[in-house]
Amino acid sequence: MSTKNFKPQSMLCQGGFGKVYGRWIEETRFPPSVSSTDDSSSEEEEEEEEETLVVLSDDSDSDEEDITLRLSKRPSFSSPKSVTLPNSNVLDCPNCFNPLKKPIFQCNNGHLACFLCCIKLKKRCSFCELPIGDVRCRAMEKIIKAGLVSCSNAMHGCKQSTTYGNKLLLHEKVCVFSPCSCPIKDCNYIGSYKDLNNHFRGTHKQSPGEIMSFVLKRPRIFGLELDVSDNNMVIFQEEKEGDVIVVQRFIGSPGVYVTVSHIAPMVPGVRKFSCSLAKLKQYSTLRLGLRVKNIQKPRSQEEQPEDDFMLIPSYMLSGDHLKMQICFGEEDDFIHMLGQ
Ligand SMILES: [Zn+2]
Ligand SMILES: [Zn+2]
Ligand SMILES: [Zn+2]
Ligand SMILES: [Zn+2]
């Protein structure tokens, strides 16, 4: 799409706004007589915009300068109009980069600033130094009011959209479509954790030795190599739903740290696991029950864990191979005390 597709006859562009450029609106026609600061004007005008729907998708592949407004081609006169902005950055204040909120101000060159920035900038436009803070930008206020922004995980399947600003940030913290990275070395796949599970099953099925399938409550013996520096993990996949869990080891001075992590976002609605992890030695066994932590990508080798790990002390180590046993369960299966 190019800026040629922009349709200035859009209802949203009443008031003389011709082009939307990157982070600000370039004004093409602005009669000074219209630049009233009177807040009571045009309440009616605002009401008639209620039916306008703006959908913003944050497509990181798109050129930031390439902002296109598209009107839906619904034939009905009364049907809501849908406008899509491929990049939601245009709705951020170009000075502080926070989401724009009413009131929004503009200088005589059409540069925008939020209310707080006008105060901080002492009413001087940061781009051209003209006065700013007396002339409202009502067209932008309308876009913000009517605007819906899609979740930044839309590309991973999230259909959630909401009005621009804080509400979306709240959603994104609990979005089950948050991106997760495939733990296989040299595989650059990123997707929602469910897609990752499928990807894993489809693409890495033929990598025996690296991947072990598991069933809940059934213990498995596995080995971690201590000498191979670029392979510090064993990957498990749950047989039914395909949840991917990585067991990683990190070598420190007091011994070897072992972590168990589910490759999934830490949000409600995602399956939770716990595990019983054991290091076997001839006459002793070190065993730990722990909650499997959700992480969206495996830890790098240098990222030594600070908590939620098993520390295998040096005296329990022999040779370069760590023979261990793991048993997965749901939620808190392996965390509670015996008899409780
Ligand atoms: Zn600002
Ligand atoms: Zn300016
Ligand atoms: Zn989402
Ligand atoms: Zn992969």
mmCIF file of N, CA and C in Angstrom, residues 181-184 233 246 248 263 295-300 303:
data_model
loop_
_atom_site.group_PDB
_atom_site.id
_atom_site.type_symbol
_atom_site.label_atom_id
_atom_site.label_comp_id
_atom_site.label_asym_id
_atom_site.label_seq_id
_atom_site.Cartn_x
_atom_site.Cartn_y
_atom_site.Cartn_z
ATOM 1 N N SER A 181 9.463 -18.853 21.714
ATOM 2 C CA SER A 181 10.517 -19.260 20.771
ATOM 3 C C SER A 181 10.759 -20.758 20.844
ATOM 4 N N CYS A 182 10.945 -21.339 19.684
ATOM 5 C CA CYS A 182 11.287 -22.765 19.628
ATOM 6 C C CYS A 182 12.645 -22.961 20.316
ATOM 7 N N PRO A 183 12.744 -23.933 21.243
ATOM 8 C CA PRO A 183 14.006 -24.110 21.978
ATOM 9 C C PRO A 183 15.094 -24.832 21.188
ATOM 10 N N ILE A 184 14.748 -25.384 20.031
ATOM 11 C CA ILE A 184 15.764 -26.108 19.249
ATOM 12 C C ILE A 184 16.786 -25.120 18.705
ATOM 13 N N MET A 233 20.647 -28.545 27.308
ATOM 14 C CA MET A 233 19.250 -28.851 27.643
ATOM 15 C C MET A 233 18.753 -30.174 27.088
ATOM 16 N N VAL A 246 11.487 -27.597 28.814
ATOM 17 C CA VAL A 246 12.941 -27.764 28.692
ATOM 18 C C VAL A 246 13.579 -27.889 30.074
ATOM 19 N N GLN A 248 17.179 -27.472 31.718
ATOM 20 C CA GLN A 248 18.475 -26.886 31.378
ATOM 21 C C GLN A 248 19.434 -27.009 32.545
ATOM 22 N N ILE A 263 7.669 -23.888 27.956
ATOM 23 C CA ILE A 263 7.755 -22.806 26.976
ATOM 24 C C ILE A 263 6.330 -22.317 26.692
ATOM 25 N N ILE A 295 8.232 -19.854 30.759
ATOM 26 C CA ILE A 295 9.082 -18.835 30.130
ATOM 27 C C ILE A 295 8.840 -18.884 28.630
ATOM 28 N N GLN A 296 9.050 -17.760 27.956
ATOM 29 C CA GLN A 296 8.721 -17.711 26.532
ATOM 30 C C GLN A 296 9.880 -18.108 25.626
ATOM 31 N N LYS A 297 11.075 -18.153 26.196
ATOM 32 C CA LYS A 297 12.193 -18.741 25.447
ATOM 33 C C LYS A 297 13.209 -19.290 26.439
ATOM 34 N N PRO A 298 13.931 -20.326 26.028
ATOM 35 C CA PRO A 298 14.879 -20.922 26.965
ATOM 36 C C PRO A 298 15.919 -19.915 27.419
ATOM 37 N N ARG A 299 16.442 -20.130 28.618
ATOM 38 C CA ARG A 299 17.509 -19.254 29.115
ATOM 39 C C ARG A 299 18.764 -19.468 28.286
ATOM 40 N N SER A 300 19.534 -18.400 28.122
ATOM 41 C CA SER A 300 20.820 -18.579 27.444
ATOM 42 C C SER A 300 21.789 -19.157 28.467
ATOM 43 N N GLU A 303 22.857 -17.042 31.340
ATOM 44 C CA GLU A 303 21.811 -16.532 32.231
ATOM 45 C C GLU A 303 21.593 -17.486 33.398
#
